[in-house]
Amino acid sequence: MYLYNSDDKYPPLNGVEVSLPEFKEYKCQGGKKIIMKAHFGHRVYKDVNIPIPYTGKILLGDGFMREYYIHMGFQRGWAYKKLIELVFEEGILLECNDLSHIAKAQREAMAQGNINPQRPDGDILSKFVDDSFSLDYADKAWWME
């Protein structure tokens, strides 16, 4: 669990002490390696194991496709090569669904319909902007139904 506390006070959680996030190494074009040392003030608690009675769905994306970048709000699920849906009830993971094929189908449908997700038509612009800042599952996953 990642946290940032402006007071820089991080007490133990469920018996777990806080630590700095691990440094990440990234490979750039030309083979150059960059090590991200900055943690931007965030701290991490590992293996806290605190049950959360969450009921709902969470979308996880990996392999963001830059051509679908939208310069506001939160990115769309279909902008990721790999898209996973987690379904929880009272904190218990019930389902883990790979929806990558549905995301791919949505990208293909947009391409066939000459739809540019970065420049929506004027009549849907207001809804597009609202949906961009929404974290509501119905706004982010309407295309999967």
Short mmCIF file of C-alpha atoms in Angstrom, two decimals:
data_model
loop_
_atom_site.label_atom_id
_atom_site.label_comp_id
_atom_site.label_asym_id
_atom_site.label_seq_id
_atom_site.Cartn_x
_atom_site.Cartn_y
_atom_site.Cartn_z
CA MET A 1 0.00 0.00 0.00
CA TYR A 2 1.46 3.37 -1.05
CA LEU A 3 0.78 6.45 1.07
CA TYR A 4 1.82 10.05 1.28
CA ASN A 5 1.44 11.94 4.54
CA SER A 6 2.26 15.65 4.50
CA ASP A 7 3.30 15.41 8.18
CA ASP A 8 5.84 12.71 7.23
CA LYS A 9 4.51 10.48 10.03
CA TYR A 10 3.96 6.84 9.16
CA PRO A 11 2.99 4.68 12.13
CA PRO A 12 2.99 0.87 11.82
CA LEU A 13 -0.15 -0.55 10.19
CA ASN A 14 -1.28 -3.95 11.38
CA GLY A 15 2.23 -4.47 12.77
CA VAL A 16 3.95 -3.53 9.49
CA GLU A 17 6.59 -0.78 9.46
CA VAL A 18 6.75 1.70 6.59
CA SER A 19 9.60 1.70 4.06
CA LEU A 20 10.68 3.66 0.99
CA PRO A 21 9.54 2.30 -2.36
CA GLU A 22 12.12 0.23 -4.21
CA PHE A 23 14.11 2.00 -6.89
CA LYS A 24 13.04 1.18 -10.42
CA GLU A 25 15.30 0.67 -13.40
CA TYR A 26 14.03 1.60 -16.84
CA LYS A 27 15.65 0.85 -20.17
CA CYS A 28 15.45 3.63 -22.74
CA GLN A 29 16.00 3.66 -26.47
CA GLY A 30 19.64 3.14 -27.28
CA GLY A 31 20.13 0.87 -24.27
CA LYS A 32 20.56 3.70 -21.76
CA LYS A 33 19.35 2.78 -18.28
CA ILE A 34 17.67 5.20 -15.91
CA ILE A 35 17.22 4.41 -12.25
CA MET A 36 14.29 6.22 -10.66
CA LYS A 37 15.46 7.16 -7.20
CA ALA A 38 12.80 9.72 -6.46
CA HIS A 39 9.91 8.45 -4.43
CA PHE A 40 8.13 11.82 -4.39
CA GLY A 41 7.55 11.54 -0.65
CA HIS A 42 5.53 8.35 -0.86
CA ARG A 43 6.08 5.44 1.49
CA VAL A 44 5.07 1.82 1.15
CA TYR A 45 3.60 -0.72 3.55
CA LYS A 46 4.12 -4.29 2.32
CA ASP A 47 1.93 -7.25 3.28
CA VAL A 48 -0.38 -5.27 5.56
CA ASN A 49 -3.20 -7.82 5.14
CA ILE A 50 -6.05 -5.65 6.36
CA PRO A 51 -9.41 -6.88 5.06
CA ILE A 52 -11.43 -4.27 3.18
CA PRO A 53 -15.15 -5.03 2.78
CA TYR A 54 -15.22 -3.76 -0.82
CA THR A 55 -17.94 -4.96 -3.18
CA GLY A 56 -17.56 -4.06 -6.83
CA LYS A 57 -15.27 -4.31 -9.82
CA ILE A 58 -11.80 -2.97 -10.52
CA LEU A 59 -10.15 -2.70 -13.93
CA LEU A 60 -6.37 -3.19 -14.17
CA GLY A 61 -4.53 -2.22 -17.33
CA ASP A 62 -1.01 -3.04 -18.51
CA GLY A 63 0.79 -2.13 -21.71
CA PHE A 64 -0.62 1.34 -22.28
CA MET A 65 -0.88 2.15 -25.98
CA ARG A 66 0.34 5.71 -26.42
CA GLU A 67 -1.80 6.40 -29.50
CA TYR A 68 -4.89 6.25 -27.26
CA TYR A 69 -3.58 8.75 -24.71
CA ILE A 70 -6.20 11.30 -23.67
CA HIS A 71 -4.76 14.43 -22.10
CA MET A 72 -7.16 14.71 -19.17
CA GLY A 73 -8.64 12.64 -16.43
CA PHE A 74 -8.20 8.88 -16.34
CA GLN A 75 -7.33 6.74 -19.34
CA ARG A 76 -9.84 4.34 -20.89
CA GLY A 77 -9.57 0.58 -20.38
CA TRP A 78 -9.39 -0.08 -24.11
CA ALA A 79 -6.13 1.91 -24.24
CA TYR A 80 -4.27 -1.04 -22.66
CA LYS A 81 -3.07 -4.20 -24.39
CA LYS A 82 -3.85 -6.25 -21.29
CA LEU A 83 -7.06 -5.51 -19.40
CA ILE A 84 -8.07 -7.47 -16.31
CA GLU A 85 -11.33 -7.15 -14.37
CA LEU A 86 -11.38 -8.09 -10.69
CA VAL A 87 -14.78 -8.75 -9.10
CA PHE A 88 -15.05 -8.48 -5.30
CA GLU A 89 -17.80 -9.13 -2.79
CA GLU A 90 -17.24 -8.03 0.82
CA GLY A 91 -13.49 -8.00 0.19
CA ILE A 92 -13.35 -11.50 -1.30
CA LEU A 93 -12.06 -11.84 -4.85
CA LEU A 94 -14.73 -13.81 -6.74
CA GLU A 95 -13.58 -13.45 -10.34
CA CYS A 96 -10.52 -12.45 -12.32
CA ASN A 97 -11.48 -11.92 -15.97
CA ASP A 98 -9.11 -11.23 -18.86
CA LEU A 99 -10.94 -8.65 -20.98
CA SER A 100 -8.03 -7.91 -23.32
CA HIS A 101 -9.92 -9.35 -26.30
CA ILE A 102 -12.86 -7.01 -25.65
CA ALA A 103 -10.52 -4.00 -25.40
CA LYS A 104 -8.92 -5.02 -28.69
CA ALA A 105 -12.35 -5.36 -30.34
CA GLN A 106 -13.24 -1.84 -29.16
CA ARG A 107 -10.03 -0.42 -30.64
CA GLU A 108 -10.78 -2.19 -33.93
CA ALA A 109 -14.38 -0.89 -33.95
CA MET A 110 -13.14 2.66 -33.41
CA ALA A 111 -10.63 2.29 -36.25
CA GLN A 112 -13.29 0.92 -38.63
CA GLY A 113 -15.69 3.72 -37.72
CA ASN A 114 -13.00 6.39 -38.11
CA ILE A 115 -13.54 7.42 -34.49
CA ASN A 116 -10.70 9.41 -32.96
CA PRO A 117 -10.90 8.88 -29.19
CA GLN A 118 -8.74 11.96 -28.64
CA ARG A 119 -11.14 14.26 -30.52
CA PRO A 120 -14.79 13.35 -29.93
CA ASP A 121 -17.61 14.91 -31.94
CA GLY A 122 -19.08 18.13 -30.56
CA ASP A 123 -22.41 16.59 -29.56
CA ILE A 124 -20.75 14.18 -27.11
CA LEU A 125 -17.92 16.43 -25.96
CA SER A 126 -19.47 17.34 -22.60
CA LYS A 127 -20.13 13.69 -21.70
CA PHE A 128 -16.64 12.76 -22.92
CA VAL A 129 -15.04 15.30 -20.56
CA ASP A 130 -17.22 14.21 -17.62
CA ASP A 131 -16.42 10.54 -18.26
CA SER A 132 -12.70 11.34 -18.47
CA PHE A 133 -12.68 12.46 -14.85
CA SER A 134 -15.03 9.78 -13.58
CA LEU A 135 -13.88 6.65 -11.79
CA ASP A 136 -17.36 5.14 -11.97
CA TYR A 137 -17.24 1.67 -13.50
CA ALA A 138 -20.24 2.35 -15.74
CA ASP A 139 -18.45 5.36 -17.27
CA LYS A 140 -15.20 3.48 -17.80
CA ALA A 141 -16.60 0.16 -19.00
CA TRP A 142 -19.74 1.04 -20.99
CA TRP A 143 -18.21 -0.50 -24.12
CA MET A 144 -17.85 -3.95 -22.52
CA GLU A 145 -21.57 -4.68 -22.22
#
